Coordinates of C-alpha atoms in Angstrom, one line a residue:
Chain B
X16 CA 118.6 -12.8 -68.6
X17 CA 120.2 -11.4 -72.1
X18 CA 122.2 -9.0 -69.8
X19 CA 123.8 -11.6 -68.2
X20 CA 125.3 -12.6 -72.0
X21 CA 125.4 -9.3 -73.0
X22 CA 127.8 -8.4 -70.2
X23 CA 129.8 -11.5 -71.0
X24 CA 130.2 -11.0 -74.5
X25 CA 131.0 -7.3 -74.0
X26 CA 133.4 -8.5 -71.7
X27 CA 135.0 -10.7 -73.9
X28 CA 135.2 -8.0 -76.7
X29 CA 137.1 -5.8 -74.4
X30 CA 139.5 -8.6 -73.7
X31 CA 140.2 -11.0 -76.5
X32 CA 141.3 -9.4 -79.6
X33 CA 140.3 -12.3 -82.3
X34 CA 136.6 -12.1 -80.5
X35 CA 136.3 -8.6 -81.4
X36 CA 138.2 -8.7 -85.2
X37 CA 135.4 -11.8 -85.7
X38 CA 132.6 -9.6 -84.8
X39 CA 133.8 -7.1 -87.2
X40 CA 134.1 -9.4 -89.9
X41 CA 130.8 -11.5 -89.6
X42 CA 128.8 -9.3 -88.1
X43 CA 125.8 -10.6 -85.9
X44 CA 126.9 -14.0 -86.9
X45 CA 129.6 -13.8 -84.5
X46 CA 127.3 -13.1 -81.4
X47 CA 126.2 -15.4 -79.4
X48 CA 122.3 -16.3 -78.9
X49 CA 120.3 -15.1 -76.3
X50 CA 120.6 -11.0 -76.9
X51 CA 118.0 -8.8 -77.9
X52 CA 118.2 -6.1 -80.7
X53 CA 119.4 -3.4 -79.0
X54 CA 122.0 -5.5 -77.4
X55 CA 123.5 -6.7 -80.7
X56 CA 123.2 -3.2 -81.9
X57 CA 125.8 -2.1 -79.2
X58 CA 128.0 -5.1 -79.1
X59 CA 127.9 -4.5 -83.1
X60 CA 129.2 -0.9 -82.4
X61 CA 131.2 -2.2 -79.5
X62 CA 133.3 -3.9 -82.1
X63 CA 133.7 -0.9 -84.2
X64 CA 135.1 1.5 -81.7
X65 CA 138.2 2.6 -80.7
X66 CA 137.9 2.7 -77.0
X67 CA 137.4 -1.1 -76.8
X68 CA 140.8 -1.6 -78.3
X69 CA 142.0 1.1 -75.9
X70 CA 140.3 -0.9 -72.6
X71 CA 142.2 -4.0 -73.8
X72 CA 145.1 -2.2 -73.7
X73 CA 144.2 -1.2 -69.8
X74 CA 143.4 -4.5 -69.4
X75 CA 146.4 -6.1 -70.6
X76 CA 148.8 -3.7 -69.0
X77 CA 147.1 -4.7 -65.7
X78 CA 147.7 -8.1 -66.2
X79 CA 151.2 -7.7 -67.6
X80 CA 151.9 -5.3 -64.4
X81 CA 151.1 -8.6 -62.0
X82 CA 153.3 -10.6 -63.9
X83 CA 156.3 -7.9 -63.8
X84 CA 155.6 -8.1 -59.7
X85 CA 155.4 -12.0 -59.4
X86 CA 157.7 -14.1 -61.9
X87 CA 160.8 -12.0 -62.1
X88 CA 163.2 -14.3 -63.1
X89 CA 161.0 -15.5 -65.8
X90 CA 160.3 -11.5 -66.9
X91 CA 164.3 -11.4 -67.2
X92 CA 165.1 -14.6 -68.6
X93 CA 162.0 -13.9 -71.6
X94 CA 163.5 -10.1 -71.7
X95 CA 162.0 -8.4 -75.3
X96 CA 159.7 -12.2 -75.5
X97 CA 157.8 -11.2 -72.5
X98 CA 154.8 -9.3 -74.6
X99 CA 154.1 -12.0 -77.0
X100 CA 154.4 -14.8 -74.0
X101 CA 152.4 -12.9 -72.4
X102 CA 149.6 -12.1 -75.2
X103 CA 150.0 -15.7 -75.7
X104 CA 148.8 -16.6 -72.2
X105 CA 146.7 -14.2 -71.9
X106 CA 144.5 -15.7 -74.9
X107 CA 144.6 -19.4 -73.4
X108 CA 143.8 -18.2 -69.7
X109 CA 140.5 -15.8 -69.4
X110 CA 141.2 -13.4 -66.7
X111 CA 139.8 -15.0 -63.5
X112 CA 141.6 -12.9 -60.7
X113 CA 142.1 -9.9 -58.8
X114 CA 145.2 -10.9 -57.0
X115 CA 149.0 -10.9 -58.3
X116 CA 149.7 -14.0 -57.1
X117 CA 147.1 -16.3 -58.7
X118 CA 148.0 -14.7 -61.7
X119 CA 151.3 -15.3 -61.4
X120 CA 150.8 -18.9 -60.5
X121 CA 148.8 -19.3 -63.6
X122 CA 151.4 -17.7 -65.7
X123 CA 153.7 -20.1 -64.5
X124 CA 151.5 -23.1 -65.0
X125 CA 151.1 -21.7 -68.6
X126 CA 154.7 -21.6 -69.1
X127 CA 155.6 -25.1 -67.7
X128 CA 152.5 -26.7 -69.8
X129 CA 153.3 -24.7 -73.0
X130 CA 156.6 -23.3 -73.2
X131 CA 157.6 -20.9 -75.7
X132 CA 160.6 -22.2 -78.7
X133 CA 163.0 -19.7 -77.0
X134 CA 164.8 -19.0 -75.2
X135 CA 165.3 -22.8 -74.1
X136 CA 162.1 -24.3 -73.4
X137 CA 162.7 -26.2 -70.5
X138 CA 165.1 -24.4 -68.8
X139 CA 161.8 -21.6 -69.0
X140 CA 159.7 -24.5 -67.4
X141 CA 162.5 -24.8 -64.4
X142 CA 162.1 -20.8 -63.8
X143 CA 158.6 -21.4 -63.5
X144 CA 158.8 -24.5 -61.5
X145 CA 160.7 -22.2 -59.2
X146 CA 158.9 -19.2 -59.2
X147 CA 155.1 -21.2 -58.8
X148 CA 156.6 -22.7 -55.9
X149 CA 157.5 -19.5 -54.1
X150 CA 154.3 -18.2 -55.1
X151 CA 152.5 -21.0 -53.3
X152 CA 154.7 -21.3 -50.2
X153 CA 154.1 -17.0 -50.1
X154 CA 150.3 -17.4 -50.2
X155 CA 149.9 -19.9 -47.7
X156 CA 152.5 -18.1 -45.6
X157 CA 150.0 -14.9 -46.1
X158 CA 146.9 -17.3 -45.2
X159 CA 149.2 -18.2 -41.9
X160 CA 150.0 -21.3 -42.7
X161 CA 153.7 -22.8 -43.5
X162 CA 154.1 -25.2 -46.1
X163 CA 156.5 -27.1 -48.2
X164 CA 156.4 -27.7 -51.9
X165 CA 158.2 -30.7 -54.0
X166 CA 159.6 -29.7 -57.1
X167 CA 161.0 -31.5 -59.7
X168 CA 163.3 -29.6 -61.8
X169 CA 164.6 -30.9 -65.5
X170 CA 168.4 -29.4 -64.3
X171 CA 170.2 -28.3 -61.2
X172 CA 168.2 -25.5 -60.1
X173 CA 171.1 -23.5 -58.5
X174 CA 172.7 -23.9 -62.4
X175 CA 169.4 -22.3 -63.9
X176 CA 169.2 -19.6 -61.6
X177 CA 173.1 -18.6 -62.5
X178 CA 171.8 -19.2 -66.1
X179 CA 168.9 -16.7 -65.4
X180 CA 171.7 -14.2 -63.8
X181 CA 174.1 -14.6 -66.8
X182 CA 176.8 -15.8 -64.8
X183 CA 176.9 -19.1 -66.7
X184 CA 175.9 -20.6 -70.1
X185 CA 173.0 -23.3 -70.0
X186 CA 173.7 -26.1 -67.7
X187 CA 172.8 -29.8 -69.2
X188 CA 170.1 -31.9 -67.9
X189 CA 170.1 -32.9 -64.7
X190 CA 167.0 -33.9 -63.0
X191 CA 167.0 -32.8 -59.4
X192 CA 163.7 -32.9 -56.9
X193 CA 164.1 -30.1 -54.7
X194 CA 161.8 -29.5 -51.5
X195 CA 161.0 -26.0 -50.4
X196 CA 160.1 -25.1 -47.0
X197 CA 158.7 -22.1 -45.4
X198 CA 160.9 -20.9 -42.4
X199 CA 161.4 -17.7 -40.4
X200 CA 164.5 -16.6 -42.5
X201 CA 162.4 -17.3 -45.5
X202 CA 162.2 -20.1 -48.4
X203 CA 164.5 -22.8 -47.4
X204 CA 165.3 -25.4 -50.8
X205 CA 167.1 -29.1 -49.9
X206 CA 167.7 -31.3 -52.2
X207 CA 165.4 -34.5 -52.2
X208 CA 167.1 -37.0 -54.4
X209 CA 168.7 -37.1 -57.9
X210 CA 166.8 -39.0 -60.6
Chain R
X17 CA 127.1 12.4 -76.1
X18 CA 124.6 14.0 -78.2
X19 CA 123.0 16.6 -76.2
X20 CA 122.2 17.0 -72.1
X21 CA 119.0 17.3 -71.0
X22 CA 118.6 18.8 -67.5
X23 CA 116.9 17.0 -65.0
X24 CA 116.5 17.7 -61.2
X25 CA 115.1 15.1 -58.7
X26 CA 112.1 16.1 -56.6
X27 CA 113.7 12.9 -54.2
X28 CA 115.1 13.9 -50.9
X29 CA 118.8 13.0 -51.0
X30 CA 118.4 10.0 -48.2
X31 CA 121.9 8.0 -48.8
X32 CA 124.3 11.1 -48.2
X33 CA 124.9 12.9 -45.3
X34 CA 127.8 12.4 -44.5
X35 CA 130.3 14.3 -41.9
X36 CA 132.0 17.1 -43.4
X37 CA 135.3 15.4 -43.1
X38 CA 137.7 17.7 -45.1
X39 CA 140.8 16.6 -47.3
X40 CA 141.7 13.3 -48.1
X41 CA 144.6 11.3 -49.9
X42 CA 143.9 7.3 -51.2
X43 CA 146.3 5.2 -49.0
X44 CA 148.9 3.5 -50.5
X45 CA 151.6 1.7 -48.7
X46 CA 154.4 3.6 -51.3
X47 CA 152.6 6.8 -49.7
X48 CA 153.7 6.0 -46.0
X49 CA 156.8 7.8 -45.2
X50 CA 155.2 11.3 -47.0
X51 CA 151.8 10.2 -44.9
X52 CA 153.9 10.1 -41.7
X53 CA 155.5 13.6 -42.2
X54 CA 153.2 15.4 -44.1
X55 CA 149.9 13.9 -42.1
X56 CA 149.0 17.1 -40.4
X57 CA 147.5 17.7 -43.9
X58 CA 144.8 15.3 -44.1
X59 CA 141.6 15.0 -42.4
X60 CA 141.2 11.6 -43.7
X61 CA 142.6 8.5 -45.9
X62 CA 140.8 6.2 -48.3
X63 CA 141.3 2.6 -48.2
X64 CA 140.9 -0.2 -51.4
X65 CA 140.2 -2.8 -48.2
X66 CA 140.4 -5.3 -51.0
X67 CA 144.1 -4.4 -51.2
X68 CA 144.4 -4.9 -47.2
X69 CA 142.4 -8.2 -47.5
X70 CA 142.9 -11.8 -49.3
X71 CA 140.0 -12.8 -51.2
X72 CA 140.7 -16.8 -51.4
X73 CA 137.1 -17.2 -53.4
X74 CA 134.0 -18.1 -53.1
X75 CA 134.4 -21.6 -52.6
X76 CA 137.1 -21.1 -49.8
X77 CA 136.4 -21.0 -45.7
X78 CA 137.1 -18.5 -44.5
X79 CA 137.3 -16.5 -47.9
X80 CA 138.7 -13.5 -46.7
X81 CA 141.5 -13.7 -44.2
X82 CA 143.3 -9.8 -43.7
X83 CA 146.6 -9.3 -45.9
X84 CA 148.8 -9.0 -42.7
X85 CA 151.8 -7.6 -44.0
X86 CA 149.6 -4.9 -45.6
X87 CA 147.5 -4.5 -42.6
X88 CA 150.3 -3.8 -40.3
X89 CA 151.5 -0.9 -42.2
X90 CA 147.8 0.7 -42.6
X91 CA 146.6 -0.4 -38.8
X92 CA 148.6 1.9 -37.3
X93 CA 147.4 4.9 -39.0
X94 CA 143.8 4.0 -39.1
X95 CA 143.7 5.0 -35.3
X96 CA 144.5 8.4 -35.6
X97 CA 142.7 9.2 -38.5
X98 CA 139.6 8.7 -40.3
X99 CA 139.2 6.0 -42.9
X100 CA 136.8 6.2 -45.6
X101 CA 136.3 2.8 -47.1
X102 CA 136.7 2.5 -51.4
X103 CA 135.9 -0.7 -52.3
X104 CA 136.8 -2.3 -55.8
X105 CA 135.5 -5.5 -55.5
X106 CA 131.7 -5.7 -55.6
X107 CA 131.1 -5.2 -58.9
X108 CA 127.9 -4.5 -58.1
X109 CA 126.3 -4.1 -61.9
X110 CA 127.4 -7.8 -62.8
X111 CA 123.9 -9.2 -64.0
X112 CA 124.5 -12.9 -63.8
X113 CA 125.5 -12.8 -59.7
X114 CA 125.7 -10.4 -56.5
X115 CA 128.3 -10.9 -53.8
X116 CA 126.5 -10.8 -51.1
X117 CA 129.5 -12.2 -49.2
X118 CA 131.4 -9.2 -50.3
X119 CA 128.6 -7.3 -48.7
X120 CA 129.2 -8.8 -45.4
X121 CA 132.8 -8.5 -45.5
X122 CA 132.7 -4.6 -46.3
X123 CA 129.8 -4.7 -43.0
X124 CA 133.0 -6.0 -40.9
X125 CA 135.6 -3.9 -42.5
X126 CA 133.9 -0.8 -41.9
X127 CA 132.6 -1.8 -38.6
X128 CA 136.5 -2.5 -37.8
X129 CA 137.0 0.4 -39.3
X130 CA 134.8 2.7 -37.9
X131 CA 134.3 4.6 -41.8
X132 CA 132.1 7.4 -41.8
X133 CA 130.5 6.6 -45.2
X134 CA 131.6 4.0 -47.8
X135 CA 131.7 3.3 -51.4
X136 CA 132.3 1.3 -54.6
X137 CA 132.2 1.8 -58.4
X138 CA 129.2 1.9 -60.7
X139 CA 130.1 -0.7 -63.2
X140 CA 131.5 -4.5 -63.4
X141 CA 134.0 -6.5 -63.9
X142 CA 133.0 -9.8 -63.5
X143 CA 130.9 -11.6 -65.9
X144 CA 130.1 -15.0 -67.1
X145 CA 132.8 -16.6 -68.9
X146 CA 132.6 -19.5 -70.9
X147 CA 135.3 -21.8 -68.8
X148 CA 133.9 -20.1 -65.4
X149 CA 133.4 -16.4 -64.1
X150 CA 135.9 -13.8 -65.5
X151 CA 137.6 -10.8 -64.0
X152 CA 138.3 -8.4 -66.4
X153 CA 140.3 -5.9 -63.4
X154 CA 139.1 -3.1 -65.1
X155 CA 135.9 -1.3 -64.6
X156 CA 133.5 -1.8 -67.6
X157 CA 130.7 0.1 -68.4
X158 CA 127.0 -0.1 -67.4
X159 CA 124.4 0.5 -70.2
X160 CA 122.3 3.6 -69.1
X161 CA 119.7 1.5 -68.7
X162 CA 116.1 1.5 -67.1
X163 CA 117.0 -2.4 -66.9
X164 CA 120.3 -1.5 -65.4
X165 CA 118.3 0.7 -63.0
X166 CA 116.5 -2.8 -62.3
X167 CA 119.6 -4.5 -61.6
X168 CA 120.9 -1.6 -58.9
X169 CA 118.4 -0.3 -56.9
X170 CA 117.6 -3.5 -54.8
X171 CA 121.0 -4.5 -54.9
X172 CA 121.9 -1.0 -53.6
X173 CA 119.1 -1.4 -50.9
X174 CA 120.8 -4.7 -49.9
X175 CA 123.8 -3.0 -49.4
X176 CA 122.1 -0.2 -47.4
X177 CA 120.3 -2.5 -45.0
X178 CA 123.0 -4.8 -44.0
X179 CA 125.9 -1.4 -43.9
X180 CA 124.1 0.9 -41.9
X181 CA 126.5 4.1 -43.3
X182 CA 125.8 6.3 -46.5
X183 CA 126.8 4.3 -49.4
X184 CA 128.2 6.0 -53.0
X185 CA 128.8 5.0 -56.0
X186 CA 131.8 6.7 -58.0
X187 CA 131.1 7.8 -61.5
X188 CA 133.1 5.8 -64.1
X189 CA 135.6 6.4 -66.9
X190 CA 134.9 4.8 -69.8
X191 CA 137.1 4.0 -73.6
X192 CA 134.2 1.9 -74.8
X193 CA 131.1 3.5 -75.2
X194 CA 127.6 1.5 -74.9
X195 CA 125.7 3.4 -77.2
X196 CA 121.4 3.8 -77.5
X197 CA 121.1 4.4 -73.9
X198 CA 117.5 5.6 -72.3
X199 CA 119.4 8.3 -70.5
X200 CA 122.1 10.7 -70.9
X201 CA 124.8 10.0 -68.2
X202 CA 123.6 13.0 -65.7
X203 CA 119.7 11.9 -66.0
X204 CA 120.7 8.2 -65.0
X205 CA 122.8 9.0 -61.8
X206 CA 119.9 11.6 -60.7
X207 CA 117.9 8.5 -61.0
X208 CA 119.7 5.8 -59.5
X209 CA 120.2 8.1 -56.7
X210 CA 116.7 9.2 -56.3
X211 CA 115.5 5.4 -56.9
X212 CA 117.8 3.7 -54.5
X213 CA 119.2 6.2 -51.8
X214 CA 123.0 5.7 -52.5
X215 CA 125.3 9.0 -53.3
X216 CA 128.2 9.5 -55.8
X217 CA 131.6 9.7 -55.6
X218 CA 131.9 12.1 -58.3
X219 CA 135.2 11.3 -59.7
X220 CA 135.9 14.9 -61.6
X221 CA 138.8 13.4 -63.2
X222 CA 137.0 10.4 -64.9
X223 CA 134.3 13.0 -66.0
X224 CA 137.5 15.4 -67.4
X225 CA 138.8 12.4 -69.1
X226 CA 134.9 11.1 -70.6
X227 CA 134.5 14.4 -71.8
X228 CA 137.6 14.7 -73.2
X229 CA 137.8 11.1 -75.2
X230 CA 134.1 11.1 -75.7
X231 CA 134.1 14.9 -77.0
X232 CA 130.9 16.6 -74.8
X233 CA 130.9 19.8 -72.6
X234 CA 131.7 18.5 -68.7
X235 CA 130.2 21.5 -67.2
X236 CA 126.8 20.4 -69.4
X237 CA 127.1 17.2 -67.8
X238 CA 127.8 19.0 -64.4
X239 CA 124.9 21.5 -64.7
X240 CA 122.3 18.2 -65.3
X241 CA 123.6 16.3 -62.8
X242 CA 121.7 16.8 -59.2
X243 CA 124.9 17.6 -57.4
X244 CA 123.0 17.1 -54.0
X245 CA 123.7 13.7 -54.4
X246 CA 127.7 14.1 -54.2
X247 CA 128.8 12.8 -51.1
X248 CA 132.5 12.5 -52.2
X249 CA 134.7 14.3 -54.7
X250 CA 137.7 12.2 -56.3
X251 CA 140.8 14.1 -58.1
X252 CA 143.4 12.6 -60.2
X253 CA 145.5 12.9 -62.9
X254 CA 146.1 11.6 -66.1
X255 CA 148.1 10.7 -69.4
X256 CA 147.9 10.9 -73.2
X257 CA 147.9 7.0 -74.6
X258 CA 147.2 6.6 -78.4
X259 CA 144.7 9.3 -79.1
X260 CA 143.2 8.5 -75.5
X261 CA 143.5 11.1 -72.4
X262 CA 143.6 7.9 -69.6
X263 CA 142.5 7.9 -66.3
X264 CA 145.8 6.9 -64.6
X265 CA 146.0 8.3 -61.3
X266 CA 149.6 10.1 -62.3
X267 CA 150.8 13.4 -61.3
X268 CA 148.5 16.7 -60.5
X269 CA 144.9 17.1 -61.6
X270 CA 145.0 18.9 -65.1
X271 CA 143.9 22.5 -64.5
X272 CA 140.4 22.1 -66.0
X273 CA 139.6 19.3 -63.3
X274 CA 140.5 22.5 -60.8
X275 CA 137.8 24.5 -62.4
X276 CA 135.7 21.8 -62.2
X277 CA 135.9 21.5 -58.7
X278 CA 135.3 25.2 -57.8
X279 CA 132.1 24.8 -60.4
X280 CA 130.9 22.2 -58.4
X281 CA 131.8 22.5 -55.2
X282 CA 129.2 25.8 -54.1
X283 CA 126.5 23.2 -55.6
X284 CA 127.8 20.0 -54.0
X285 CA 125.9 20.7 -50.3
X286 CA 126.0 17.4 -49.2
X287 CA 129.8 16.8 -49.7
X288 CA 132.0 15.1 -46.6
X289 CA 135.5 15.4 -48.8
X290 CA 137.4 15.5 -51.6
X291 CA 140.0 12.5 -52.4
X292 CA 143.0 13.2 -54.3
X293 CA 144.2 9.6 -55.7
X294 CA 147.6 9.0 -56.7
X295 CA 148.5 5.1 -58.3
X296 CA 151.1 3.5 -56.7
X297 CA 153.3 3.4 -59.6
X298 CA 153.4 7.3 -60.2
X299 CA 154.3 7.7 -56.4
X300 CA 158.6 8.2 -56.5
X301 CA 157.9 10.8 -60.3
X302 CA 155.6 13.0 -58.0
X303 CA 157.7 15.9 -56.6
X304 CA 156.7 15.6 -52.8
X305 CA 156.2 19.7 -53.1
X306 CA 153.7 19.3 -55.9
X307 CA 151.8 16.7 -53.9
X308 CA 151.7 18.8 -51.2
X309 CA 151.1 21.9 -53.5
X310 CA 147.3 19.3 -54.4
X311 CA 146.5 18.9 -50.9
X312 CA 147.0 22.6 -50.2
X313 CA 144.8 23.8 -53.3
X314 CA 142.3 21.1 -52.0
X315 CA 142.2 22.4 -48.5
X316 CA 141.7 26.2 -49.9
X317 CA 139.1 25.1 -52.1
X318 CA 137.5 22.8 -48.7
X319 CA 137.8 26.1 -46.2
X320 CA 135.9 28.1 -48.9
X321 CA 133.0 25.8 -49.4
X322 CA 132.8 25.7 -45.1
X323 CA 133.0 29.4 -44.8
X324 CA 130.3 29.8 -47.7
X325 CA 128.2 27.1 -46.2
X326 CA 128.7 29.0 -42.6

């Protein structure tokens, strides 16, 4: 079964930059076990050449591309940050998906777990909290199903959104739990409570 | 590549014949308002049906449910022409799984469909990751391999049995190249083909761009491949990225991929079309003359081959 790690470490070389710098650096060392010689050989070579920095870049502009489609609001609000969030993500989260909308939810997860120092940390984690939830509520709505999705927000989420448009400086705290719901005229958001 | 060395397969060609559709343009839903005028000048389109489906995973039930919204835009069209199925989602060199579920959702879709002859790429993208399977989303290169041979040809006969149409397999583009291979590119397809029945979708636009990157003589490549096998021809175009000529499915096919195609296509005798594929993204830069200007020089190139072939 060494093509079953050979396809996973070439994989990995075409995707994750410090895997590939540590192959060139230590060599065979860097491998993992279970690959014959002719396997090393090429992942040895693989490491070397040009074209596997130039299938990351394909890689990453796909992923970047799903990201431009799904979380809008957080591709404005992180503007010129974008890239090296999204580098940043892209080395914590292995590529698991197809679909724009998984990746965008993970993004989003990403974000809300680890936000970036700027701009604002966790008025980023309440554009996320927003844009994962009409992520979700759009996938179930695709699988036929309406849902709603509780979210609690670190500020008034109508404030962040103006915040995100530029039409007003960076509200203060103000924890608000905010249910969205599915309808026919779209994503409907009511305010659950204040905490 | 180092040198070609020209091969022919005794084999009959089993996996392609295929109806001599005609001209064909890759669906796209940014393409619909030029597909609704300009229609009169296909003979058929090619569907992603991963695009028009929702893969929820291999855990869910039902995994796949149809992408409605997409559906209901392509639906429509698929009655009054003929739809050639391009799948992107088998991944059918991954070593450590097969998705035979995939398998039997492309059975239904082209069923549904009623698709002449269907097809996939020859590489993968999935692979063993260490927190769970990745998906790289781009199609990585298969080792030339008498133990990738191994890994196709039942897999390929699976495939055959359960989708009772020609299957093909499109040629790849690769940046990365795996290197001490048992075969030169042409003398694996010939194989695989001969081995396991399946056609090509020989993608003259990946080969341009291979050759290019990769520095070898394309019409070598051409000469040693067993064109017999060519059940569809893809065309595309391109763009210069850091030293790299990509294959990005933007604008008209250079004009070498032109002479490529009138190499080929007096050889190609088993062909049922030629695809021209345009990424959505590059859809509003295309001038809709110059799109139509590719379907035109397709369908010269398409009434020349019939009237030879008459």
């Amino acid at each position: 079964m060494s093509l079953v790690v050979f396809q996973s470490q070439a994989a990995l070389m075409a995707t994750d930059a410090d895997f590939q710098r540590s192959v060139r650096r230590h060599g065979e060392a860097a491998l993992a076990t279970g690959l014959d010689k002719r396997e090393r050989w090429r992942l040895l070579r693989l490491a070397n050449d040009p074209g596997t920095r130039m299938t990351r870049t394909m890689y990453r502009g796909f992923r970047l591309s799903k990201l431009h489609a799904t979380v809008p609001l957080l591709c404005r609000v992180l503007g010129p940050r974008l890239t090296s969030c999204a580098l940043h993500y892209f080395a914590a989260c292995s590529p698991f998906t197809f679909y724009f909308a998984d990746e965008g939810v993970a993004f989003c997860d990403h974000l809300i777990a680890t936000p970036p120092a700027r701009p604002c940390p966790r008025l980023l984690q309440d554009v996320a909290r927003y844009e994962r939830a009409v992520l979700l509520l759009g996938m179930r709505a695709a699988d036929g199903k309406r849902s709603a999705e509780t979210v609690h927000f670190a500020h008034d989420p109508a404030a962040v959104l103006a915040w995100v448009l530029g039409r007003q400086r960076a509200p203060p705290p103000c924890p608000t739990t905010m249910r969205a719901i599915w309808s026919d005229d779209g994503i409907v958001w009511a305010a659950v409570r204040s905490r | 590549m180092p040198g070609i060395i020209t091969t022919s397969s005794p084999q009959p060609v089993a996996g392609t014949t295929l109806p001599p559709l005609g001209v064909g343009l890759t669906w796209q839903g940014g393409l619909m308002p030029f597909i609704a005028r300009e229609g009169h000048r296909l003979d058929y389109l090619e569907a992603v049906p991963d695009m028009l489906w929702l893969d929820r995973g291999p855990q869910r039930r039902p995994r796949y449910r149809d992408h409605r919204e997409a559906l209901a835009a392509f639906a429509p069209l698929a009655q009054r022409v003929p739809v050639v199925a391009h799948s992107i989602g088998l991944s059918i060199g991954s070593a450590h799984r097969f998705d035979r579920a995939h398998v039997e959702q492309m059975r239904a879709w082209t069923t549904r469909h009623a698709c002449p002859w269907h097809s996939d790429h020859l590489s993968f993208h999935l692979a063993q990751g260490q927190h769970g399977e990745m998906n790289a989303g781009f199609t990585l290169p298969l080792p030339w391999d008498e133990s990738t041979l191994d890994l196709l040809v039942p897999r390929i006969a699976m495939v055959r049995q359960h989708i009772p149409l020609p299957f093909l397999l499109e040629t790849n583009v690769y940046y990365m190249r795996m290197e001490q291979n048992d075969y030169h590119e042409p003398e694996f397809l010939n194989q695989l083909c001969a081995r396991s029945g399946c056609g090509l979708v020989l993608d003259l636009h990946n080969v341009y761009c291979n050759a290019r990157n990769h520095r070898f003589d394309p019409f070598a490549f051409m000469a040693a491949l067993d064109l017999r096998h060519v059940g569809e021809i893809h065309l595309a175009g391109g763009m210069e990225l850091d030293g790299f000529y990509l294959d990005a499915h933007r604008g008209t096919p250079p004009k070498e991929v032109w002479r490529l195609l009138d190499w080929v296509l007096p050889r190609a005798t088993n062909l049922g079309g030629i695809t021209f594929e345009l990424f959505k993204d590059w859809i509003d830069e295309l001038p809709e003359k110059n799109l139509i200007g590719v379907l035109e020089r397709m369908r010269d190139s398409w009434q020349r081959l019939r009237r030879n072939a008459a």
